XYZ file of C-alpha atoms in Angstrom:
477
model
C 1.184 -42.013 21.242
C -2.175 -41.662 22.938
C -3.087 -38.093 23.943
C -3.128 -37.208 27.599
C -6.562 -36.632 28.967
C -7.593 -33.048 30.023
C -8.719 -31.897 33.357
C -12.122 -33.373 34.315
C -13.610 -29.895 34.629
C -13.084 -29.373 30.903
C -14.158 -32.833 29.896
C -17.575 -32.843 31.652
C -19.482 -34.649 28.925
C -22.889 -33.462 30.038
C -21.911 -29.941 29.071
C -21.759 -30.628 25.318
C -25.466 -31.351 24.827
C -27.072 -28.229 26.207
C -30.806 -27.645 25.845
C -31.660 -25.318 22.974
C -35.056 -23.746 21.893
C -35.331 -26.111 18.818
C -35.527 -29.099 21.114
C -39.061 -28.081 22.030
C -40.223 -28.221 18.350
C -42.791 -31.025 17.845
C -43.135 -30.462 14.092
C -39.738 -31.488 12.615
C -39.631 -30.436 8.933
C -35.984 -31.143 8.398
C -33.959 -33.514 10.535
C -30.166 -33.885 10.729
C -30.094 -37.227 8.940
C -28.219 -37.913 5.725
C -31.497 -38.381 3.806
C -32.539 -35.590 1.392
C -35.193 -33.038 2.387
C -38.759 -34.125 1.796
C -40.744 -31.324 0.132
C -44.456 -30.706 0.556
C -46.384 -32.859 -1.949
C -49.762 -31.169 -2.614
C -50.615 -33.136 -5.746
C -49.615 -36.695 -4.561
C -47.181 -36.833 -7.490
C -44.081 -38.955 -7.559
C -42.228 -36.287 -9.570
C -39.855 -34.234 -7.436
C -40.842 -30.621 -8.260
C -41.818 -27.452 -6.536
C -45.167 -27.922 -4.815
C -46.492 -24.654 -6.110
C -44.984 -24.862 -9.627
C -48.206 -24.228 -11.516
C -49.172 -21.157 -9.462
C -45.719 -19.582 -9.784
C -45.590 -20.433 -13.507
C -48.843 -18.494 -14.025
C -47.292 -15.412 -12.368
C -44.232 -15.770 -14.638
C -46.362 -15.821 -17.731
C -48.699 -12.920 -16.562
C -46.852 -10.621 -14.091
C -49.284 -8.747 -11.833
C -49.386 -5.029 -11.288
C -48.856 -3.818 -7.719
C -49.064 -0.461 -5.900
C -47.019 -0.339 -2.785
C -46.818 2.928 -0.634
C -46.506 6.096 -2.651
C -47.413 8.470 0.195
C -44.925 7.192 2.824
C -43.611 9.777 5.366
C -41.253 9.494 8.286
C -44.316 9.861 10.583
C -45.528 6.465 9.426
C -42.567 4.800 11.370
C -44.398 5.652 14.696
C -47.241 3.199 13.945
C -48.107 0.444 16.418
C -45.890 -2.608 16.694
C -47.386 -5.935 17.999
C -45.431 -8.875 19.412
C -47.125 -12.116 18.268
C -46.377 -15.282 20.341
C -49.673 -17.129 20.719
C -51.791 -19.189 18.363
C -54.748 -16.770 18.836
C -52.620 -13.788 17.907
C -51.204 -15.644 14.860
C -54.689 -16.366 13.611
C -55.723 -12.755 13.997
C -52.600 -11.725 12.096
C -53.490 -14.162 9.307
C -56.956 -12.743 9.032
C -55.597 -9.157 8.757
C -52.998 -10.119 6.194
C -55.713 -11.817 4.094
C -57.275 -8.350 3.667
C -54.012 -6.789 2.429
C -52.971 -6.573 -1.296
C -49.313 -6.180 -0.271
C -47.200 -6.415 2.917
C -43.534 -6.415 3.741
C -41.792 -9.423 5.319
C -38.272 -10.281 6.580
C -36.797 -12.931 8.791
C -33.882 -13.333 11.226
C -32.144 -16.718 11.272
C -30.389 -18.940 13.829
C -27.627 -20.559 11.778
C -24.693 -20.831 14.220
C -26.353 -22.932 16.883
C -28.243 -25.240 14.672
C -27.103 -27.783 12.076
C -29.618 -26.852 9.337
C -30.642 -23.494 10.791
C -34.211 -22.193 11.514
C -36.126 -18.903 11.506
C -35.944 -17.313 14.931
C -38.027 -14.195 14.095
C -40.335 -12.972 11.421
C -41.028 -9.318 10.786
C -44.160 -8.268 8.938
C -45.246 -4.728 8.109
C -48.494 -3.415 6.544
C -49.353 0.203 5.922
C -51.061 0.356 9.368
C -49.077 -1.826 11.675
C -45.783 -3.613 12.307
C -45.672 -7.250 13.617
C -42.809 -9.220 15.188
C -43.714 -12.903 15.100
C -42.005 -15.214 17.616
C -41.301 -18.111 15.248
C -39.591 -20.081 18.044
C -42.687 -20.118 20.340
C -44.963 -20.574 17.284
C -42.762 -22.939 15.289
C -45.402 -25.717 15.218
C -48.225 -23.195 14.324
C -46.588 -21.296 11.431
C -48.515 -23.360 8.832
C -51.428 -20.909 9.660
C -49.689 -18.414 7.373
C -49.345 -20.765 4.411
C -52.527 -19.608 2.648
C -51.283 -16.042 2.922
C -47.836 -16.671 1.589
C -49.186 -18.869 -1.325
C -51.656 -16.182 -2.404
C -50.661 -15.047 -5.892
C -51.738 -11.492 -5.006
C -48.745 -11.056 -2.721
C -45.678 -9.645 -4.460
C -42.030 -10.867 -4.120
C -39.353 -8.604 -5.367
C -35.690 -8.851 -6.299
C -33.248 -6.200 -7.599
C -32.781 -5.651 -11.375
C -31.671 -2.055 -11.147
C -27.950 -1.438 -11.360
C -27.492 -0.237 -7.775
C -24.020 -0.095 -6.124
C -25.487 -1.674 -2.957
C -28.015 -4.432 -3.139
C -28.372 -5.317 0.465
C -31.300 -4.045 2.610
C -28.844 -1.971 4.650
C -27.672 -0.290 1.465
C -31.149 0.515 0.265
C -32.140 1.888 3.673
C -29.184 4.222 3.568
C -29.552 5.365 -0.036
C -33.329 5.698 -0.320
C -34.451 6.261 3.340
C -31.277 7.827 4.801
C -31.528 5.318 7.648
C -28.467 3.652 9.190
C -28.701 0.210 10.886
C -26.245 -1.660 13.119
C -24.949 -4.583 10.910
C -23.426 -6.446 13.811
C -27.023 -7.191 15.241
C -27.625 -9.396 12.171
C -25.348 -12.141 13.638
C -26.631 -11.958 17.211
C -28.574 -14.748 18.857
C -32.161 -14.089 17.760
C -33.573 -16.893 19.910
C -32.858 -14.816 23.018
C -36.062 -13.927 24.939
C -36.992 -11.309 25.664
C -35.129 -9.521 22.860
C -33.228 -6.399 23.970
C -34.760 -3.090 22.817
C -31.965 -2.364 20.276
C -32.629 -5.807 18.613
C -36.350 -5.077 18.504
C -35.732 -1.717 16.819
C -33.418 -3.308 14.332
C -35.880 -6.049 13.459
C -38.719 -3.519 13.078
C -36.662 -1.193 10.854
C -36.055 -4.050 8.468
C -39.637 -4.106 7.228
C -41.288 -0.761 8.202
C -39.451 0.955 5.283
C -39.759 -1.976 2.772
C -43.089 -0.934 1.148
C -41.653 2.553 0.536
C -38.441 1.114 -0.955
C -40.517 -1.296 -3.075
C -42.557 1.583 -4.492
C -39.353 3.631 -5.209
C -37.667 0.668 -6.985
C -40.895 -0.227 -8.847
C -41.134 3.286 -10.252
C -37.496 3.112 -11.488
C -38.115 -0.355 -13.057
C -41.144 0.896 -14.875
C -39.178 3.887 -16.164
C -36.458 1.568 -17.407
C -39.086 -0.847 -18.764
C -37.709 -3.628 -16.541
C -40.618 -4.138 -14.209
C -42.087 -7.273 -15.924
C -38.603 -8.777 -16.159
C -38.067 -8.128 -12.466
C -41.412 -9.925 -11.556
C -40.521 -12.924 -13.763
C -37.131 -13.239 -12.269
C -38.529 -12.968 -8.733
C -40.959 -15.790 -9.406
C -38.158 -17.896 -10.894
C -36.283 -17.464 -7.645
C -39.354 -18.728 -5.850
C -39.114 -21.931 -7.898
C -35.769 -22.735 -6.198
C -36.072 -25.957 -4.066
C -34.315 -26.147 -0.639
C -31.580 -28.782 -0.217
C -29.685 -29.755 2.863
C -26.149 -28.365 2.940
C -23.103 -30.744 2.939
C -19.683 -30.581 4.475
C -17.206 -28.700 2.238
C -14.631 -31.539 1.647
C -12.743 -29.192 -0.710
C -11.075 -27.929 2.509
C -9.126 -31.188 2.582
C -7.739 -30.574 -0.987
C -6.237 -27.284 0.171
C -3.663 -29.158 2.272
C -0.436 -30.871 1.270
C -0.837 -34.587 0.299
C 0.553 -36.072 3.609
C -2.134 -34.352 5.689
C -5.110 -34.387 3.365
C -6.423 -37.656 4.671
C -6.397 -36.265 8.299
C -8.254 -33.160 7.084
C -10.798 -35.454 5.363
C -11.329 -37.430 8.555
C -11.652 -34.204 10.584
C -14.299 -32.881 8.102
C -16.424 -36.078 8.431
C -16.008 -36.203 12.218
C -16.966 -32.498 12.605
C -20.061 -33.070 10.395
C -21.131 -36.011 12.615
C -20.666 -34.050 15.822
C -22.680 -31.091 14.338
C -25.487 -33.416 13.444
C -25.547 -35.162 16.792
C -25.586 -31.909 18.855
C -27.620 -29.851 16.328
C -24.857 -27.277 16.014
C -23.307 -25.746 12.928
C -20.035 -27.210 11.708
C -18.283 -23.929 12.209
C -19.436 -23.877 15.834
C -18.115 -27.367 16.476
C -14.674 -26.616 15.027
C -13.674 -23.631 12.894
C -11.999 -24.263 9.535
C -8.744 -22.652 10.713
C -8.385 -24.842 13.800
C -9.467 -27.969 11.954
C -6.840 -27.484 9.224
C -4.155 -26.729 11.793
C -4.961 -30.001 13.577
C -4.730 -31.811 10.184
C -1.220 -30.384 9.599
C 0.072 -31.234 13.082
C -1.871 -33.819 15.167
C -1.588 -32.838 18.823
C -0.039 -35.630 20.877
C -0.904 -34.253 24.239
C -3.724 -32.054 25.587
C -1.292 -29.209 26.209
C -0.211 -29.212 22.500
C -3.899 -29.272 21.531
C -4.686 -26.307 23.888
C -1.726 -24.396 22.503
C -2.750 -25.000 18.893
C -6.285 -23.971 19.582
C -5.085 -20.855 21.394
C -2.955 -19.695 18.459
C -5.752 -20.176 15.971
C -8.575 -18.686 18.055
C -7.080 -15.560 19.416
C -5.613 -17.059 22.638
C -8.895 -18.022 24.256
C -9.556 -21.729 24.866
C -13.256 -20.931 25.631
C -13.586 -20.036 21.929
C -13.053 -23.640 21.088
C -16.470 -25.304 21.331
C -17.240 -27.445 24.377
C -18.259 -30.220 21.967
C -14.641 -30.622 20.779
C -13.366 -30.464 24.345
C -15.819 -33.151 25.472
C -15.119 -35.518 22.596
C -11.440 -34.941 22.557
C -10.643 -38.554 23.478
C -13.084 -40.030 20.919
C -11.553 -37.927 18.234
C -7.969 -38.998 18.816
C -8.453 -42.644 20.123
C -10.953 -43.813 17.544
C -10.176 -41.703 14.460
C -6.724 -40.223 14.338
C -4.412 -42.482 16.333
C -5.274 -45.684 14.556
C -5.144 -45.462 10.812
C -6.375 -49.011 10.348
C -9.762 -48.177 11.919
C -12.332 -47.391 9.159
C -14.701 -44.479 9.792
C -17.613 -46.811 9.096
C -16.514 -48.789 12.220
C -15.670 -45.789 14.436
C -18.827 -43.810 13.875
C -21.300 -46.415 15.291
C -19.112 -46.660 18.400
C -19.208 -42.901 18.915
C -23.005 -42.888 18.415
C -23.428 -45.708 20.896
C -21.530 -43.718 23.519
C -23.854 -40.758 22.968
C -27.073 -42.686 23.085
C -29.555 -42.463 26.044
C -29.765 -40.585 29.261
C -26.624 -42.384 30.476
C -24.700 -41.541 27.350
C -22.263 -38.637 26.977
C -24.703 -36.507 25.082
C -28.200 -37.868 25.782
C -29.022 -38.315 22.134
C -32.401 -40.067 21.790
C -32.980 -43.342 19.952
C -34.870 -41.688 17.052
C -31.909 -39.344 16.284
C -29.502 -42.271 16.694
C -31.407 -44.259 14.183
C -31.560 -41.281 11.701
C -27.725 -40.873 11.933
C -27.054 -44.603 11.632
C -27.199 -44.531 7.875
C -23.801 -42.917 7.168
C -22.937 -41.467 3.875
C -19.112 -41.068 3.768
C -17.439 -39.770 0.617
C -14.334 -41.977 0.048
C -11.055 -40.193 0.386
C -9.914 -41.486 -2.990
C -12.622 -39.358 -4.702
C -11.286 -36.146 -3.063
C -7.720 -36.564 -4.227
C -7.253 -34.871 -7.576
C -6.356 -37.426 -10.185
C -3.591 -36.983 -12.718
C -1.738 -38.893 -15.333
C 0.831 -40.126 -12.945
C 0.517 -41.571 -9.460
C 0.451 -38.810 -6.874
C 3.417 -38.948 -4.456
C 4.489 -37.046 -1.410
C 7.287 -35.514 -3.406
C 4.849 -33.705 -5.795
C 3.007 -31.805 -3.116
C 0.580 -29.015 -3.777
C 2.118 -25.693 -2.823
C 0.741 -23.967 0.230
C -2.039 -21.596 -0.887
C -1.756 -18.016 0.111
C -4.699 -16.646 2.080
C -7.568 -15.059 0.156
C -7.586 -11.304 -0.068
C -10.662 -9.308 1.117
C -11.820 -6.789 -1.380
C -13.867 -3.806 -0.030
C -15.959 -1.177 -1.758
C -15.091 2.436 -1.490
C -17.542 2.886 1.474
C -15.805 0.121 3.466
C -18.391 -2.589 2.686
C -16.951 -6.111 2.049
C -17.642 -6.944 -1.535
C -15.959 -10.380 -1.981
C -12.793 -12.335 -1.429
C -10.391 -13.325 -4.218
C -7.125 -15.247 -4.526
C -3.775 -13.560 -4.477
C -3.393 -13.570 -8.258
C -6.697 -11.783 -8.849
C -5.772 -9.316 -6.174
C -2.561 -8.494 -8.027
C -4.655 -7.999 -11.230
C -6.868 -5.389 -9.506
C -3.690 -3.456 -8.394
C -2.096 -3.718 -11.818
C -5.160 -2.365 -13.594
C -5.393 0.473 -11.061
C -8.905 -0.660 -9.951
C -7.942 -0.980 -6.267
C -5.434 0.153 -3.721
C -3.812 -1.564 -0.804
C -5.105 -0.923 2.681
C -5.559 -2.474 6.114
C -9.047 -3.289 7.364
C -9.732 -5.026 10.667
C -5.991 -5.562 11.104
C -5.546 -7.573 7.867
C -4.178 -6.846 4.445
C -7.011 -5.922 2.043
C -7.889 -4.159 -1.157
C -10.317 -1.210 -1.587
C -11.896 -0.655 -4.969
C -11.417 2.764 -6.567
C -14.384 2.290 -8.896
C -18.088 1.619 -8.281
C -18.576 -2.100 -8.872
C -21.687 -3.384 -10.643
C -22.159 -6.884 -9.199
C -24.973 -9.330 -10.174
C -25.304 -10.768 -13.620
C -24.591 -7.380 -15.293
C -20.769 -7.249 -15.019
C -20.057 -5.104 -18.133
C -21.358 -1.451 -18.157
C -21.753 0.274 -21.471
C -21.065 3.987 -21.998
C -20.590 6.310 -24.955
C -17.065 7.468 -25.514
C -14.498 8.157 -28.196
C -13.555 5.276 -30.442
C -10.004 4.144 -29.843
C -9.263 3.629 -33.591
C -11.146 6.411 -35.409
C -11.762 8.913 -32.655
C -15.466 9.351 -33.476
C -18.007 10.095 -30.807
C -21.315 8.289 -30.221
C -19.938 4.821 -30.600
C -21.080 2.429 -27.821
C -18.027 0.803 -26.159
C -17.599 -1.828 -23.522
C -16.117 -0.598 -20.324
C -13.399 -2.588 -18.562
C -14.617 -5.727 -16.813
C -14.559 -5.506 -13.054
C -14.028 -9.295 -12.611
C -10.844 -10.441 -14.368
C -10.934 -13.362 -16.778
């Protein structure tokens, strides 16, 4: 049955391709095509490796010694703050940073309203001044800072100390006694001008970092882990960026008879996100997508009702992209099983092409997206010794359980079985946080690669003291 069309006011196709700040970027470092990311090649080598592998390797072999900010006081937070949004200001900043032996840097990202994400703001702090760099306005000029960030005298730090909280918010609280509003992290950082509270949040992220770095460096040296930390930090710098891919494992969560629909929805959502330069989650959330796979709406009213139930009763929380391409989704993908996706996708792209198209996608982007890479459905279905049938369906998976630390910070999510293990071992207790069933840890978790803490205690067999024993493992086997 062909789905009924929605009201024209909801299906205004020009609404789904709104202008966004990234459309003004002239220097496109990463496009939304299916091709892999092209890294900077400074040596004209055909080998795919980090462009600054030699420089970072030298730092790993000979870790440098750094002094951060040992005399920091609260009065230092009142230093000047400069907003940088012109090429001249950026050049002046680069010249000032070239004179520094260390400075603090942090960034704010725009990941929800962009397919690959981009940096919307950069915060830099020296001992004398704070800078907020408008990386949206200066996107095409940011290469001016490359000589500064490739300078081996600039330190990068990671956490080797066994701290209960390893986020910047946790360090600000424990070392500096400063609280920050965590909800601002997910706000739209492309907004201009930024509200005062977002400016204060961004500035706070870096103005304490040099002090925090000095405190942590002193602890690392006391534990004789400073050189190890520097080496690990530089190994992190050797990590190469790669474009993210759609999580097709979502399709395997479903029962066999609706896995193929979930697979089609995953691929369609990924294409829509690439066309409109939006994140997949913005186009269609995982919850709504899997619900549509379980029960395909036959009318627009059924579609609206399903979306309402999964998104808190608000139809405006379902993206306008899905509303605008509702007909394409059902007519060309879901209604006719005989239509291959390789055939349907070019038709959808053609409808989006040009100023008269539904989305106004330009010819360049259309050609970039023309080379589809579609993972066959047969590769996603788990193979077994016998042929899979609808009778042997995978049982419905219970939702993951959120596990919180004692201070209310979300630590991780685990499946129902592991959650029961925590309760059985007395490591956690049941609670309700944000209206959902959750677990709260009774002990201080260790996290990171060090999951086993050692302590001196009585031996279980002989009762002697001074024998080093392994404490219980926080993560179950």
